[in-house]
CSV table of C-alpha atoms in Angstrom, one decimal:
chain,number,residue,atom,x,y,z
A,1,ASP,CA,-14.4,105.0,113.2
A,2,ILE,CA,-12.0,104.9,110.3
A,3,GLN,CA,-11.1,108.3,109.0
A,4,MET,CA,-10.5,108.7,105.3
A,5,THR,CA,-8.4,111.7,104.3
A,6,GLN,CA,-8.2,112.8,100.7
A,7,SER,CA,-5.7,115.0,99.1
A,8,PRO,CA,-5.7,117.4,97.6
A,9,SER,CA,-9.0,118.9,98.5
A,10,SER,CA,-9.1,120.6,95.1
A,11,LEU,CA,-7.1,120.3,92.0
A,12,SER,CA,-6.9,122.3,88.7
A,13,ALA,CA,-5.8,120.5,85.6
A,14,SER,CA,-6.2,120.7,81.8
A,15,VAL,CA,-7.7,118.3,79.3
A,16,GLY,CA,-5.2,115.6,78.5
A,17,ASP,CA,-3.4,115.8,81.9
A,18,ARG,CA,-2.7,112.8,84.0
A,19,VAL,CA,-4.0,113.4,87.6
A,20,SER,CA,-3.9,111.5,90.8
A,21,ILE,CA,-6.0,111.8,93.9
A,22,THR,CA,-4.9,110.1,97.1
A,23,CYS,CA,-6.8,108.7,100.0
A,24,ARG,CA,-5.3,107.7,103.3
A,25,ALA,CA,-7.1,105.6,105.9
A,26,SER,CA,-6.5,106.1,109.6
A,27,GLN,CA,-5.8,102.3,109.9
A,28,ASN,CA,-5.3,99.3,107.7
A,29,ILE,CA,-8.3,98.6,105.5
A,30,ASP,CA,-6.7,96.0,103.2
A,31,ASN,CA,-8.2,96.8,99.8
A,32,CYS,CA,-11.7,97.6,101.1
A,33,ILE,CA,-11.9,101.0,99.3
A,34,ASN,CA,-14.2,102.3,96.6
A,35,TRP,CA,-14.1,105.5,94.5
A,36,TYR,CA,-17.0,107.6,93.3
A,37,GLN,CA,-17.4,110.5,90.9
A,38,GLN,CA,-20.1,113.2,91.5
A,39,LYS,CA,-21.1,115.9,89.2
A,40,PRO,CA,-23.0,119.1,90.3
A,41,GLY,CA,-26.6,118.3,91.0
A,42,GLY,CA,-26.2,114.6,90.6
A,43,ALA,CA,-25.7,111.5,92.8
A,44,PRO,CA,-22.3,109.9,93.2
A,45,ASN,CA,-21.4,107.2,90.6
A,46,LEU,CA,-19.2,104.2,91.3
A,47,LEU,CA,-15.9,104.2,89.5
A,48,ILE,CA,-13.6,101.7,91.2
A,49,TYR,CA,-14.4,99.0,93.8
A,50,ALA,CA,-12.1,96.9,96.0
A,51,ALA,CA,-9.2,99.4,95.3
A,52,SER,CA,-8.5,98.5,91.7
A,53,ASN,CA,-11.5,97.0,90.0
A,54,LEU,CA,-13.1,99.2,87.3
A,55,HIS,CA,-16.9,99.3,87.6
A,56,SER,CA,-18.8,98.3,84.4
A,57,GLY,CA,-19.0,101.1,81.9
A,58,VAL,CA,-16.3,103.2,83.4
A,59,PRO,CA,-13.6,104.3,80.9
A,60,SER,CA,-10.3,102.6,81.2
A,61,ARG,CA,-8.5,106.0,81.7
A,62,PHE,CA,-9.6,105.6,85.4
A,63,SER,CA,-7.5,103.3,87.6
A,64,GLY,CA,-7.1,102.6,91.3
A,65,THR,CA,-4.1,101.3,93.3
A,66,GLY,CA,-3.1,100.8,96.8
A,67,SER,CA,-3.5,98.5,99.8
A,68,GLY,CA,-3.4,98.9,103.6
A,69,THR,CA,-3.7,102.6,104.3
A,70,ASP,CA,-2.6,104.5,101.1
A,71,PHE,CA,-4.7,104.5,97.9
A,72,THR,CA,-4.6,106.4,94.7
A,73,LEU,CA,-7.2,107.1,92.0
A,74,THR,CA,-5.5,108.1,88.7
A,75,ILE,CA,-7.1,109.5,85.5
A,76,SER,CA,-4.6,108.9,82.7
A,77,SER,CA,-5.8,111.6,80.3
A,78,LEU,CA,-8.4,114.0,81.5
A,79,GLN,CA,-11.5,114.5,79.4
A,80,PRO,CA,-13.9,117.4,79.7
A,81,GLU,CA,-16.5,115.2,81.3
A,82,ASP,CA,-14.1,114.2,84.1
A,83,PHE,CA,-14.3,117.6,85.9
A,84,ALA,CA,-16.2,116.6,89.0
A,85,THR,CA,-15.8,115.8,92.7
A,86,TYR,CA,-14.3,112.5,93.6
A,87,TYR,CA,-14.8,110.6,96.9
A,88,CYS,CA,-13.2,107.5,98.4
A,89,GLN,CA,-15.2,105.2,100.8
A,90,GLN,CA,-14.0,102.4,103.0
A,91,SER,CA,-15.9,99.2,103.7
A,92,TYR,CA,-13.5,97.6,106.1
A,93,SER,CA,-15.7,98.2,109.0
A,94,THR,CA,-18.9,100.0,110.0
A,95,PRO,CA,-19.6,102.8,110.2
A,96,ILE,CA,-18.8,103.0,106.5
A,97,THR,CA,-17.0,106.3,106.0
A,98,PHE,CA,-16.2,108.6,103.1
A,99,GLY,CA,-13.4,110.9,102.3
A,100,GLN,CA,-14.2,114.6,102.3
A,101,GLY,CA,-13.9,114.8,98.5
A,102,THR,CA,-11.5,116.2,95.9
A,103,ARG,CA,-12.9,118.8,93.5
A,104,LEU,CA,-11.3,118.6,90.1
A,105,GLU,CA,-11.5,121.8,88.2
A,106,ILE,CA,-10.6,123.0,84.7
A,107,LYS,CA,-7.4,125.0,84.6
B,1,GLN,CA,-32.4,99.3,83.6
B,2,ALA,CA,-32.1,99.5,87.4
B,3,GLN,CA,-33.5,102.7,88.8
B,4,LEU,CA,-34.2,104.2,92.2
B,5,VAL,CA,-36.5,107.1,93.0
B,6,GLU,CA,-36.5,108.7,96.4
B,7,SER,CA,-39.5,110.7,97.8
B,8,GLY,CA,-40.8,112.0,101.0
B,9,GLY,CA,-38.4,114.8,101.7
B,10,GLY,CA,-39.5,118.2,102.8
B,11,LEU,CA,-39.4,120.9,105.5
B,12,VAL,CA,-40.0,119.7,109.1
B,13,LYS,CA,-39.6,121.3,112.5
B,14,PRO,CA,-37.0,120.0,115.0
B,15,GLY,CA,-38.4,117.1,116.9
B,16,GLY,CA,-40.7,116.1,114.0
B,17,SER,CA,-40.8,113.0,111.8
B,18,LEU,CA,-40.6,112.1,108.2
B,19,ARG,CA,-40.7,108.9,106.2
B,20,LEU,CA,-38.6,108.7,103.1
B,21,SER,CA,-39.4,106.2,100.4
B,22,CYS,CA,-37.2,104.7,97.7
B,23,ALA,CA,-39.0,103.0,94.8
B,24,ALA,CA,-37.0,100.5,92.8
B,25,SER,CA,-37.6,99.5,89.2
B,26,GLY,CA,-35.8,97.2,86.9
B,27,PHE,CA,-34.7,94.8,89.7
B,28,THR,CA,-36.1,93.1,92.8
B,29,LEU,CA,-35.1,95.2,95.8
B,30,SER,CA,-35.1,92.3,98.2
B,31,ASP,CA,-32.4,90.5,96.2
B,32,TYR,CA,-29.9,93.2,97.3
B,33,TYR,CA,-28.4,95.0,100.2
B,34,MET,CA,-29.8,98.5,100.3
B,35,THR,CA,-28.2,101.6,101.9
B,36,TRP,CA,-29.2,105.1,102.8
B,37,ILE,CA,-26.6,107.8,102.5
B,38,ARG,CA,-26.9,111.6,103.1
B,39,GLN,CA,-25.0,114.5,101.9
B,40,THR,CA,-24.5,118.0,103.3
B,41,PRO,CA,-22.3,120.8,102.0
B,42,GLY,CA,-20.4,120.8,105.3
B,43,ALA,CA,-20.1,117.2,106.3
B,44,GLY,CA,-20.0,115.6,102.8
B,45,LEU,CA,-21.2,112.1,102.3
B,46,GLU,CA,-22.4,110.2,105.4
B,47,TRP,CA,-23.5,106.6,105.5
B,48,ILE,CA,-26.7,106.3,107.5
B,49,SER,CA,-28.0,102.7,107.4
B,50,TYR,CA,-28.1,99.5,105.5
B,51,ILE,CA,-30.4,96.5,105.3
B,52,THR,CA,-29.3,93.0,104.2
B,53,SER,CA,-31.0,91.2,101.3
B,54,SER,CA,-32.7,88.9,103.7
B,55,GLY,CA,-33.9,91.8,105.7
B,56,SER,CA,-32.7,90.1,108.9
B,57,ILE,CA,-29.8,92.5,109.6
B,58,THR,CA,-29.8,96.3,109.8
B,59,ASP,CA,-27.2,98.7,111.0
B,60,TYR,CA,-27.1,102.4,111.7
B,61,ALA,CA,-24.6,105.3,112.1
B,62,ASP,CA,-24.4,106.4,115.7
B,63,SER,CA,-25.7,109.8,114.7
B,64,VAL,CA,-29.1,108.3,113.8
B,65,ARG,CA,-29.3,105.1,115.8
B,66,GLY,CA,-32.4,105.0,117.9
B,67,ARG,CA,-34.1,107.7,115.9
B,68,PHE,CA,-34.1,106.3,112.3
B,69,THR,CA,-35.4,103.0,111.1
B,70,ILE,CA,-34.7,101.3,107.8
B,71,SER,CA,-37.3,98.9,106.4
B,72,ARG,CA,-38.6,97.6,103.1
B,73,ASP,CA,-41.8,96.3,101.5
B,74,SER,CA,-41.2,93.6,99.0
B,75,ALA,CA,-44.7,93.8,97.5
B,76,LYS,CA,-44.1,97.4,96.7
B,77,ASN,CA,-40.4,96.9,95.8
B,78,SER,CA,-39.6,99.9,98.0
B,79,LEU,CA,-37.2,100.9,100.7
B,80,TYR,CA,-38.0,103.2,103.6
B,81,LEU,CA,-36.3,105.4,106.1
B,82,GLN,CA,-38.5,106.4,109.1
B,83,MET,CA,-36.9,109.4,110.7
B,84,ASN,CA,-38.0,110.5,114.2
B,85,SER,CA,-36.8,113.2,116.6
B,86,LEU,CA,-35.3,115.1,113.7
B,87,ARG,CA,-32.6,117.7,114.5
B,88,VAL,CA,-31.3,120.6,112.5
B,89,ASP,CA,-28.2,118.7,111.7
B,90,ASP,CA,-30.2,116.0,109.9
B,91,THR,CA,-30.7,118.6,107.1
B,92,ALA,CA,-29.3,117.0,104.0
B,93,VAL,CA,-30.0,115.3,100.7
B,94,TYR,CA,-30.8,111.7,101.3
B,95,TYR,CA,-29.9,109.0,98.8
B,96,CYS,CA,-30.8,105.4,98.6
B,97,ALA,CA,-28.5,103.0,96.9
B,98,ARG,CA,-28.5,99.4,95.7
B,99,THR,CA,-25.4,97.9,97.2
B,100,TYR,CA,-23.1,95.1,96.5
B,101,SER,CA,-21.9,93.5,99.7
B,102,SER,CA,-19.7,90.6,100.4
B,103,GLY,CA,-21.9,90.0,103.5
B,104,TRP,CA,-19.3,90.6,106.1
B,105,PHE,CA,-16.9,93.1,107.6
B,106,PRO,CA,-14.1,93.5,106.8
B,107,GLY,CA,-15.3,93.1,103.3
B,108,TYR,CA,-16.6,94.7,100.1
B,109,HIS,CA,-19.6,97.0,100.3
B,110,HIS,CA,-20.0,99.4,97.5
B,111,MET,CA,-23.0,101.5,96.3
B,112,VAL,CA,-23.7,100.6,92.7
B,113,VAL,CA,-27.0,102.2,91.8
B,114,TRP,CA,-28.0,105.5,93.3
B,115,GLY,CA,-31.2,107.5,93.3
B,116,LYS,CA,-31.2,111.2,92.6
B,117,GLY,CA,-31.9,112.0,96.2
B,118,THR,CA,-34.6,113.8,98.2
B,119,THR,CA,-34.0,116.9,100.3
B,120,VAL,CA,-34.8,117.0,104.0
B,121,THR,CA,-34.7,120.4,105.8
B,122,VAL,CA,-35.1,120.5,109.5
B,123,SER,CA,-35.8,124.1,110.7
B,124,SER,CA,-38.0,126.0,113.0
């Protein structure tokens, strides 16, 4: 199975900050990675697919980069509604696997 | 607007069975790949199973293979997850998700529309 390791596990930041979350795959996954946002009590929501493609309706302050084993989700200017938990997910092979999550908290 | 609503969760004893349902509205379920995912505080998000749009191919995580079965009813526009031989570590919130898939691995497979989830608790 492909292991997806996110860092950091948690992050404190302020409104307006630029933040980045990384995800490292245990083997090459080309660009077969997606990013989700989950708020407390809710289901995950797709943000980025295929490493760098913004899902419809997602604000442009979100962006994704990377290929191979190392990937980054960046939020260019944090808004109050962005404080949530973020997950990466690989679709290079089954079983599909997720990272353990990064909790983004208000500083 | 596409919407998914899960139901069928509850409390069941180890070794018991449950059947989860996922009712789709705003789209035709059989036009899409569909996926079940579960979430626990400890293990995070775990992919469980998917079914192709044709219904001809299904796949399962090793942790549930042989115990869980994914299926769908086009007439009812619904997806199901039959769960047998339940174990304590199957306790989780179960989500169904409409999925985009390129149709092959390695490829693109992302969950676009999610339900709100249904809670399954396995305990004696």
